């Protein structure tokens, strides 16, 4: 059993605090946040062990591990600090926002021997789980092309989310470049297709709303792209395309995927999922549909924008294998297409067994670094750029 510190008591942290509180391998859980009242509220809501004054105090404590739920651009440096302090690390996405930060995390993992895991939800997205199994079985033949979308309009709850996390400066941080948040689209593709990206050409679309978001003069990131598309070349031979859209007239599945092989095709759209091969077409919609685990008006979701509550209330789908999960999770709330249960358990198992999780630092780098290079390409009018690779990393269970 290990003890855990949660860093950042925002909207996402509670979803995992409640699961780790139930997990048989997790002991005391403490919380720190720059806004102390939020940390105190999270402790009250989930009967946690208490608060810690600061991140630095948490690193100086005897807690075994930390889980980072802070602002997106802070994850890299905080992860390195924690690893160097002898803590195992769970990080919300993205892993980092620069090539150097990613390299620093991998070096820290190598030198300290600590566990690092990035909690990418798309790895357990029903479509990814299905495609991963089918590709491993050779059912699609040779896969040569795939698509992954993260399609989430700013008007669909993101304004409220950024106001909650960004305070008075929220417009500067709401301009976060779409391609620096790439893991929901890239991770769903590479989580099934066991390869990695080697080059990219990307196009960014400058925003025209004129409301101060995605305004380069206001943006903390010097960014005016609200939509972006990237085409990646992969090591296995072939390519995949991802879309990261923040201005789009669409309210369906925010993450969706398609895989094309020589013997079969799988396509997920807004409301249907289909497999086609040379014998016919098969509807997989129900097999990949996650049942809700909470009602949208559940009191625990009161602080989440109504448009975003579905992501925090979705449960597992028939395609998911729940047999490996602790029985304590049987009736626990889930989220993001049923992924929360698996991600929370993956980290607990990795820490207690000292076995690298599937989403270890090298995998996280392959899901994150292509987006960083893609953003550079978009800033260079679509120039095709090589993507560095840190290798496969350790063998996982």
Tab-separated table of C-alpha atoms in Angstrom:
chain	number	residue	atom	x	y	z
A	1	UNK	CA	0.000	0.000	0.000
A	2	UNK	CA	1.277	3.475	-0.854
A	3	UNK	CA	0.401	7.034	0.135
A	4	UNK	CA	-0.481	9.680	-2.424
A	5	UNK	CA	-0.453	13.447	-2.779
A	6	UNK	CA	-2.826	15.171	-5.191
A	7	UNK	CA	-1.464	18.397	-6.674
A	8	UNK	CA	-4.208	20.677	-7.969
A	9	UNK	CA	-7.756	20.324	-6.655
A	10	UNK	CA	-9.591	21.417	-9.784
A	11	UNK	CA	-12.460	19.872	-11.706
A	12	UNK	CA	-10.579	16.735	-12.798
A	13	UNK	CA	-8.856	15.818	-9.539
A	14	UNK	CA	-12.027	14.735	-7.747
A	15	UNK	CA	-12.802	12.068	-10.334
A	16	UNK	CA	-9.558	10.290	-9.469
A	17	UNK	CA	-9.472	11.127	-5.764
A	18	UNK	CA	-12.684	9.153	-5.255
A	19	UNK	CA	-11.250	6.127	-7.096
A	20	UNK	CA	-7.899	6.080	-5.331
A	21	UNK	CA	-9.761	6.513	-2.042
A	22	UNK	CA	-11.541	3.226	-2.874
A	23	UNK	CA	-8.510	1.373	-4.220
A	24	UNK	CA	-7.183	-1.352	-1.885
A	25	UNK	CA	-3.558	-0.489	-2.720
A	26	UNK	CA	-3.800	3.211	-1.838
A	27	UNK	CA	-3.498	4.492	1.712
A	28	UNK	CA	-3.645	8.077	2.925
A	29	UNK	CA	-4.323	10.745	0.300
A	30	UNK	CA	-3.422	14.396	0.880
A	31	UNK	CA	-4.041	17.441	-1.302
A	32	UNK	CA	-2.353	20.722	-2.108
A	33	UNK	CA	-3.581	23.609	-4.269
A	34	UNK	CA	-2.573	27.219	-4.825
A	35	UNK	CA	-6.112	28.043	-3.685
A	36	UNK	CA	-6.206	26.381	-0.223
A	37	UNK	CA	-9.997	26.409	-0.053
A	38	UNK	CA	-10.190	24.077	-3.049
A	39	UNK	CA	-7.834	21.597	-1.420
A	40	UNK	CA	-9.862	21.702	1.780
A	41	UNK	CA	-13.090	21.129	-0.139
A	42	UNK	CA	-11.672	18.100	-1.953
A	43	UNK	CA	-10.611	16.609	1.378
A	44	UNK	CA	-14.115	17.096	2.778
A	45	UNK	CA	-15.852	15.768	-0.327
A	46	UNK	CA	-13.962	12.469	-0.409
A	47	UNK	CA	-12.887	11.979	3.213
A	48	UNK	CA	-9.191	12.299	2.419
A	49	UNK	CA	-6.353	12.443	4.948
A	50	UNK	CA	-5.764	16.199	4.847
A	51	UNK	CA	-4.085	19.086	3.047
A	52	UNK	CA	-0.457	20.075	2.548
A	53	UNK	CA	0.558	23.724	2.427
A	54	UNK	CA	2.546	23.614	-0.820
A	55	UNK	CA	3.921	21.384	-3.552
A	56	UNK	CA	7.392	21.790	-2.082
A	57	UNK	CA	6.153	20.663	1.333
A	58	UNK	CA	4.503	17.670	-0.326
A	59	UNK	CA	7.826	16.692	-1.906
A	60	UNK	CA	9.512	17.012	1.489
A	61	UNK	CA	6.891	14.777	3.105
A	62	UNK	CA	6.886	10.989	3.429
A	63	UNK	CA	4.191	10.555	0.772
A	64	UNK	CA	5.178	7.883	-1.750
A	65	UNK	CA	3.650	9.320	-4.927
A	66	UNK	CA	2.056	12.438	-6.378
A	67	UNK	CA	-0.686	12.948	-8.967
A	68	UNK	CA	-0.476	16.157	-10.996
A	69	UNK	CA	-3.754	17.847	-11.944
A	70	UNK	CA	-2.358	21.336	-12.448
A	71	UNK	CA	-2.428	23.639	-15.468
A	72	UNK	CA	-1.379	21.925	-18.709
A	73	UNK	CA	1.889	23.779	-19.230
A	74	UNK	CA	3.139	23.061	-15.672
A	75	UNK	CA	3.202	19.254	-15.841
A	76	UNK	CA	6.712	18.793	-17.209
A	77	UNK	CA	8.718	20.755	-14.620
A	78	UNK	CA	6.568	19.527	-11.728
A	79	UNK	CA	6.994	15.897	-12.804
A	80	UNK	CA	10.781	16.248	-12.890
A	81	UNK	CA	10.826	17.871	-9.453
A	82	UNK	CA	8.725	15.080	-8.016
A	83	UNK	CA	10.742	12.286	-9.614
A	84	UNK	CA	13.986	13.845	-8.369
A	85	UNK	CA	12.444	14.050	-4.896
A	86	UNK	CA	11.889	10.276	-4.945
A	87	UNK	CA	8.168	10.299	-5.690
A	88	UNK	CA	6.310	8.174	-8.233
A	89	UNK	CA	4.314	10.402	-10.576
A	90	UNK	CA	0.894	10.275	-12.200
A	91	UNK	CA	0.432	13.202	-14.587
A	92	UNK	CA	-2.682	14.451	-16.312
A	93	UNK	CA	-2.172	15.229	-19.990
A	94	UNK	CA	-0.165	16.518	-21.679
A	95	UNK	CA	3.180	15.150	-20.512
A	96	UNK	CA	4.915	18.481	-21.229
A	97	UNK	CA	4.940	21.359	-23.710
A	98	UNK	CA	8.551	21.347	-24.974
A	99	UNK	CA	11.004	18.806	-26.329
A	100	UNK	CA	13.413	19.609	-23.498
A	101	UNK	CA	10.815	18.967	-20.794
A	102	UNK	CA	10.006	15.558	-22.264
A	103	UNK	CA	13.698	14.631	-22.395
A	104	UNK	CA	14.118	15.769	-18.778
A	105	UNK	CA	11.282	13.502	-17.598
A	106	UNK	CA	12.693	10.476	-19.382
A	107	UNK	CA	16.162	11.154	-17.958
A	108	UNK	CA	14.710	11.555	-14.460
A	109	UNK	CA	12.846	8.241	-14.743
A	110	UNK	CA	16.005	6.494	-15.958
A	111	UNK	CA	18.166	7.937	-13.207
A	112	UNK	CA	15.757	7.596	-10.285
A	113	UNK	CA	13.994	4.352	-11.153
A	114	UNK	CA	10.668	5.910	-10.125
A	115	UNK	CA	7.321	5.151	-11.781
A	116	UNK	CA	5.960	7.736	-14.209
A	117	UNK	CA	2.540	7.490	-15.864
A	118	UNK	CA	0.617	9.881	-18.086
A	119	UNK	CA	-3.149	9.475	-17.690
A	120	UNK	CA	-4.255	9.552	-21.330
A	121	UNK	CA	-7.949	8.684	-21.431
A	122	UNK	CA	-7.991	7.729	-25.111
A	123	UNK	CA	-5.872	4.640	-24.408
A	124	UNK	CA	-9.026	3.130	-22.886
A	125	UNK	CA	-11.496	4.772	-25.254
A	126	UNK	CA	-13.808	1.966	-26.458
A	127	UNK	CA	-12.815	2.523	-30.089
A	128	UNK	CA	-9.128	2.320	-29.189
A	129	UNK	CA	-9.626	-0.834	-27.127
A	130	UNK	CA	-11.513	-2.467	-30.000
A	131	UNK	CA	-9.001	-1.415	-32.655
A	132	UNK	CA	-6.047	-2.473	-30.469
A	133	UNK	CA	-7.465	-5.982	-30.113
A	134	UNK	CA	-8.319	-6.260	-33.809
A	135	UNK	CA	-4.947	-4.993	-34.995
A	136	UNK	CA	-3.117	-7.352	-32.623
A	137	UNK	CA	-5.123	-10.238	-34.062
A	138	UNK	CA	-4.308	-9.172	-37.628
A	139	UNK	CA	-7.988	-8.693	-38.439
A	140	UNK	CA	-7.390	-5.537	-40.485
A	141	UNK	CA	-4.452	-6.940	-42.411
A	142	UNK	CA	-1.711	-4.359	-42.766
A	143	UNK	CA	-2.837	-1.041	-41.295
A	144	UNK	CA	-1.602	1.811	-43.474
A	145	UNK	CA	-3.716	4.822	-42.452
A	146	UNK	CA	-5.641	6.071	-39.418
A	147	UNK	CA	-7.440	9.180	-38.183
A	148	UNK	CA	-7.933	10.624	-34.722
A	149	UNK	CA	-10.015	13.667	-33.811
A	150	UNK	CA	-10.363	15.712	-30.674
A	151	UNK	CA	-13.258	17.954	-31.647
A	152	UNK	CA	-14.367	20.211	-28.801
A	153	UNK	CA	-15.884	23.618	-29.429
A	154	UNK	CA	-14.929	26.373	-26.985
A	155	UNK	CA	-18.619	27.225	-26.559
A	156	UNK	CA	-19.245	23.661	-25.317
A	157	UNK	CA	-18.203	24.286	-21.716
A	158	UNK	CA	-14.613	25.378	-22.259
A	159	UNK	CA	-15.203	29.046	-21.472
A	160	UNK	CA	-16.451	28.113	-17.999
A	161	UNK	CA	-13.605	25.632	-17.524
A	162	UNK	CA	-10.954	28.193	-18.400
A	163	UNK	CA	-12.551	30.825	-16.176
A	164	UNK	CA	-12.500	28.287	-13.317
A	165	UNK	CA	-8.834	27.391	-13.811
A	166	UNK	CA	-7.402	30.642	-15.131
A	167	UNK	CA	-8.877	33.295	-12.858
A	168	UNK	CA	-8.610	36.896	-14.028
A	169	UNK	CA	-6.012	35.904	-16.622
A	170	UNK	CA	-8.205	33.212	-18.182
A	171	UNK	CA	-8.173	34.580	-21.735
A	172	UNK	CA	-4.399	34.361	-21.868
A	173	UNK	CA	-4.469	30.692	-20.910
A	174	UNK	CA	-7.586	29.774	-22.901
A	175	UNK	CA	-5.502	30.439	-26.009
A	176	UNK	CA	-3.577	27.204	-25.365
A	177	UNK	CA	-2.443	25.910	-28.796
A	178	UNK	CA	-4.610	22.968	-29.920
A	179	UNK	CA	-1.603	20.958	-31.134
A	180	UNK	CA	0.051	21.212	-27.705
A	181	UNK	CA	-2.893	19.228	-26.332
A	182	UNK	CA	-2.538	16.360	-28.816
A	183	UNK	CA	-2.752	13.215	-26.751
A	184	UNK	CA	-6.507	12.586	-27.005
A	185	UNK	CA	-6.242	12.290	-30.787
A	186	UNK	CA	-2.705	10.903	-31.186
A	187	UNK	CA	-3.027	8.568	-28.204
A	188	UNK	CA	-6.161	6.956	-29.561
A	189	UNK	CA	-4.422	6.177	-32.842
A	190	UNK	CA	-1.069	5.024	-31.456
A	191	UNK	CA	-2.745	3.281	-28.530
A	192	UNK	CA	-4.126	0.811	-31.063
A	193	UNK	CA	-1.572	0.954	-33.877
A	194	UNK	CA	1.727	-0.037	-32.298
A	195	UNK	CA	4.015	2.353	-34.154
A	196	UNK	CA	5.248	5.929	-33.731
A	197	UNK	CA	5.319	9.134	-35.747
A	198	UNK	CA	8.539	10.105	-37.556
A	199	UNK	CA	7.576	13.299	-39.405
A	200	UNK	CA	4.691	15.764	-39.628
A	201	UNK	CA	3.190	18.558	-41.699
A	202	UNK	CA	0.491	20.643	-40.017
A	203	UNK	CA	-1.822	23.552	-40.812
A	204	UNK	CA	-3.203	25.932	-38.211
A	205	UNK	CA	-6.314	28.067	-38.700
A	206	UNK	CA	-6.121	31.545	-37.102
A	207	UNK	CA	-9.161	32.390	-35.005
A	208	UNK	CA	-11.671	35.005	-36.155
A	209	UNK	CA	-14.058	35.245	-33.168
A	210	UNK	CA	-12.445	38.448	-31.915
A	211	UNK	CA	-13.338	37.938	-28.248
A	212	UNK	CA	-9.776	38.103	-26.899
A	213	UNK	CA	-9.276	34.334	-26.866
A	214	UNK	CA	-6.701	33.126	-29.405
A	215	UNK	CA	-5.447	36.695	-29.714
A	216	UNK	CA	-1.644	36.616	-30.004
A	217	UNK	CA	-1.305	39.915	-28.166
A	218	UNK	CA	-3.169	38.453	-25.178
A	219	UNK	CA	-2.120	34.825	-25.435
A	220	UNK	CA	0.366	33.502	-22.927
A	221	UNK	CA	1.517	31.164	-25.715
A	222	UNK	CA	1.740	33.696	-28.585
A	223	UNK	CA	-1.000	31.646	-30.268
A	224	UNK	CA	-3.868	32.555	-32.577
A	225	UNK	CA	-4.710	29.045	-33.877
A	226	UNK	CA	-8.056	27.719	-32.691
A	227	UNK	CA	-8.182	24.792	-35.172
A	228	UNK	CA	-5.356	22.656	-36.508
A	229	UNK	CA	-4.830	19.555	-38.634
A	230	UNK	CA	-1.675	17.430	-38.735
A	231	UNK	CA	-0.581	14.654	-41.094
A	232	UNK	CA	1.992	12.275	-39.607
A	233	UNK	CA	4.261	9.734	-41.273
A	234	UNK	CA	4.752	6.596	-39.153
A	235	UNK	CA	7.676	4.231	-38.694
A	236	UNK	CA	5.609	1.209	-39.697
A	237	UNK	CA	4.999	2.686	-43.142
A	238	UNK	CA	1.857	4.702	-43.713
A	239	UNK	CA	0.338	7.771	-42.118
A	240	UNK	CA	-2.292	9.138	-39.778
A	241	UNK	CA	-4.130	12.423	-39.602
A	242	UNK	CA	-5.355	14.202	-36.475
A	243	UNK	CA	-7.711	17.151	-36.012
A	244	UNK	CA	-7.648	19.426	-32.975
A	245	UNK	CA	-10.642	21.761	-33.308
A	246	UNK	CA	-11.825	24.406	-30.806
A	247	UNK	CA	-14.203	26.316	-33.116
A	248	UNK	CA	-16.553	23.817	-34.697
A	249	UNK	CA	-20.315	23.344	-34.960
A	250	UNK	CA	-20.329	19.881	-33.426
A	251	UNK	CA	-21.413	18.434	-30.056
A	252	UNK	CA	-20.962	14.685	-30.612
A	253	UNK	CA	-18.147	12.405	-29.454
A	254	UNK	CA	-15.201	14.704	-28.800
A	255	UNK	CA	-12.720	11.898	-29.527
A	256	UNK	CA	-13.282	9.548	-32.450
A	257	UNK	CA	-11.100	7.282	-34.564
A	258	UNK	CA	-10.805	5.471	-37.930
A	259	UNK	CA	-8.387	2.726	-39.039
A	260	UNK	CA	-7.799	1.497	-42.579
A	261	UNK	CA	-6.108	-1.816	-43.351
A	262	UNK	CA	-5.661	-4.032	-46.381
A	263	UNK	CA	-8.270	-6.500	-45.070
A	264	UNK	CA	-10.615	-4.369	-43.009
A	265	UNK	CA	-11.682	-0.907	-41.920
A	266	UNK	CA	-13.070	0.481	-38.654
A	267	UNK	CA	-14.794	3.858	-38.566
A	268	UNK	CA	-16.238	5.768	-35.640
A	269	UNK	CA	-18.357	8.833	-36.337
A	270	UNK	CA	-20.461	11.011	-34.079
A	271	UNK	CA	-23.174	8.486	-33.284
A	272	UNK	CA	-22.235	5.228	-35.020
A	273	UNK	CA	-19.283	2.827	-35.106
A	274	UNK	CA	-18.873	0.469	-38.061
A	275	UNK	CA	-16.521	-2.244	-39.186
A	276	UNK	CA	-16.252	-3.137	-42.862
A	277	UNK	CA	-14.317	-5.948	-44.493
A	278	UNK	CA	-14.567	-7.897	-47.729
A	279	UNK	CA	-17.563	-9.856	-46.408
A	280	UNK	CA	-19.764	-6.922	-45.419
A	281	UNK	CA	-20.495	-4.175	-42.909
A	282	UNK	CA	-21.076	-4.640	-39.163
A	283	UNK	CA	-22.572	-2.178	-36.688
A	284	UNK	CA	-20.483	-1.942	-33.491
A	285	UNK	CA	-22.264	1.046	-31.980
A	286	UNK	CA	-23.723	-0.749	-28.956
A	287	UNK	CA	-20.534	-2.758	-28.358
A	288	UNK	CA	-18.593	0.500	-28.008
A	289	UNK	CA	-21.217	2.554	-26.205
A	290	UNK	CA	-20.315	3.482	-22.598
A	291	UNK	CA	-23.237	3.330	-20.198
A	292	UNK	CA	-23.554	6.315	-17.822
A	293	UNK	CA	-22.170	5.886	-14.305
A	294	UNK	CA	-23.647	9.114	-12.931
A	295	UNK	CA	-26.663	11.265	-13.677
A	296	UNK	CA	-25.734	14.617	-15.270
A	297	UNK	CA	-27.340	16.444	-12.341
A	298	UNK	CA	-25.420	14.492	-9.689
A	299	UNK	CA	-24.321	16.914	-6.920
A	300	UNK	CA	-20.668	15.901	-7.330
A	301	UNK	CA	-20.730	17.451	-10.810
A	302	UNK	CA	-22.183	20.778	-9.706
A	303	UNK	CA	-18.842	22.581	-10.226
A	304	UNK	CA	-18.516	21.260	-13.810
A	305	UNK	CA	-20.075	23.152	-16.738
A	306	UNK	CA	-23.291	21.361	-17.836
A	307	UNK	CA	-21.870	20.769	-21.324
A	308	UNK	CA	-18.857	18.918	-19.866
A	309	UNK	CA	-20.672	16.701	-17.384
A	310	UNK	CA	-21.178	13.829	-19.817
A	311	UNK	CA	-17.409	13.274	-19.946
A	312	UNK	CA	-17.328	12.902	-16.154
A	313	UNK	CA	-20.371	10.610	-16.016
A	314	UNK	CA	-19.686	7.999	-18.701
A	315	UNK	CA	-19.004	4.408	-17.664
A	316	UNK	CA	-17.548	1.382	-19.365
A	317	UNK	CA	-18.717	-0.199	-22.624
A	318	UNK	CA	-19.212	-3.909	-23.412
A	319	UNK	CA	-15.802	-3.923	-25.150
A	320	UNK	CA	-14.042	-3.138	-21.868
A	321	UNK	CA	-12.700	-6.019	-19.792
A	322	UNK	CA	-13.553	-5.101	-16.209
A	323	UNK	CA	-12.335	-8.408	-14.759
A	324	UNK	CA	-8.935	-6.944	-13.885
A	325	UNK	CA	-10.371	-4.035	-11.856
A	326	UNK	CA	-10.712	-4.075	-8.058
A	327	UNK	CA	-14.175	-5.038	-6.847
A	328	UNK	CA	-14.346	-1.712	-4.985
A	329	UNK	CA	-14.759	0.013	-8.363
A	330	UNK	CA	-17.852	-2.009	-9.306
A	331	UNK	CA	-20.344	0.767	-8.558
A	332	UNK	CA	-17.988	3.752	-8.486
A	333	UNK	CA	-18.464	6.726	-10.814
A	334	UNK	CA	-16.307	6.597	-13.923
A	335	UNK	CA	-15.628	9.057	-16.739
A	336	UNK	CA	-14.217	9.833	-20.185
A	337	UNK	CA	-15.583	6.808	-22.037
A	338	UNK	CA	-14.957	4.484	-19.094
A	339	UNK	CA	-11.231	5.199	-18.863
A	340	UNK	CA	-10.969	6.540	-15.310
A	341	UNK	CA	-11.269	3.147	-13.613
A	342	UNK	CA	-8.519	1.635	-15.746
A	343	UNK	CA	-6.157	4.597	-15.433
A	344	UNK	CA	-6.534	4.806	-11.650
A	345	UNK	CA	-5.909	1.078	-11.346
A	346	UNK	CA	-2.963	1.118	-13.759
A	347	UNK	CA	-1.108	3.624	-11.606
A	348	UNK	CA	-1.868	1.796	-8.367
A	349	UNK	CA	-0.688	-1.515	-9.819
A	350	UNK	CA	2.462	0.052	-11.280
A	351	UNK	CA	3.459	1.639	-7.971
A	352	UNK	CA	2.773	-1.440	-5.850
A	353	UNK	CA	4.425	-3.926	-8.234
A	354	UNK	CA	7.211	-1.565	-9.390
A	355	UNK	CA	6.288	-2.440	-12.970
A	356	UNK	CA	6.144	0.299	-15.644
A	357	UNK	CA	2.544	0.957	-16.724
A	358	UNK	CA	1.457	0.872	-20.352
A	359	UNK	CA	1.453	4.686	-20.398
A	360	UNK	CA	5.007	5.087	-19.109
A	361	UNK	CA	7.303	7.988	-19.977
A	362	UNK	CA	8.404	6.662	-23.378
A	363	UNK	CA	4.839	5.995	-24.501
A	364	UNK	CA	3.798	9.391	-23.149
A	365	UNK	CA	6.565	10.990	-25.208
A	366	UNK	CA	5.280	9.308	-28.374
A	367	UNK	CA	1.781	10.657	-27.693
A	368	UNK	CA	2.942	14.201	-26.813
A	369	UNK	CA	6.075	15.084	-28.770
A	370	UNK	CA	4.452	14.731	-32.233
A	371	UNK	CA	2.005	17.490	-31.313
A	372	UNK	CA	4.795	19.798	-30.183
A	373	UNK	CA	6.561	19.345	-33.523
A	374	UNK	CA	3.237	19.676	-35.378
A	375	UNK	CA	2.670	23.084	-33.779
A	376	UNK	CA	6.114	24.141	-34.992
A	377	UNK	CA	5.169	22.945	-38.483
A	378	UNK	CA	1.920	24.921	-38.414
A	379	UNK	CA	3.873	28.036	-37.413
A	380	UNK	CA	6.094	27.375	-40.456
A	381	UNK	CA	3.211	27.169	-42.981
A	382	UNK	CA	3.066	23.383	-42.968
A	383	UNK	CA	6.768	22.601	-43.351
A	384	UNK	CA	7.386	18.869	-43.015
A	385	UNK	CA	9.502	18.349	-39.892
A	386	UNK	CA	11.172	15.261	-38.399
A	387	UNK	CA	9.923	14.022	-35.019
A	388	UNK	CA	12.559	12.859	-32.515
A	389	UNK	CA	11.944	9.532	-30.797
A	390	UNK	CA	13.156	8.346	-27.400
A	391	UNK	CA	12.599	4.675	-28.127
A	392	UNK	CA	10.270	2.011	-26.787
A	393	UNK	CA	11.297	2.286	-23.154
A	394	UNK	CA	10.938	-0.568	-20.686
A	395	UNK	CA	8.892	-3.646	-21.391
A	396	UNK	CA	5.505	-3.469	-19.656
A	397	UNK	CA	3.365	-6.187	-18.134
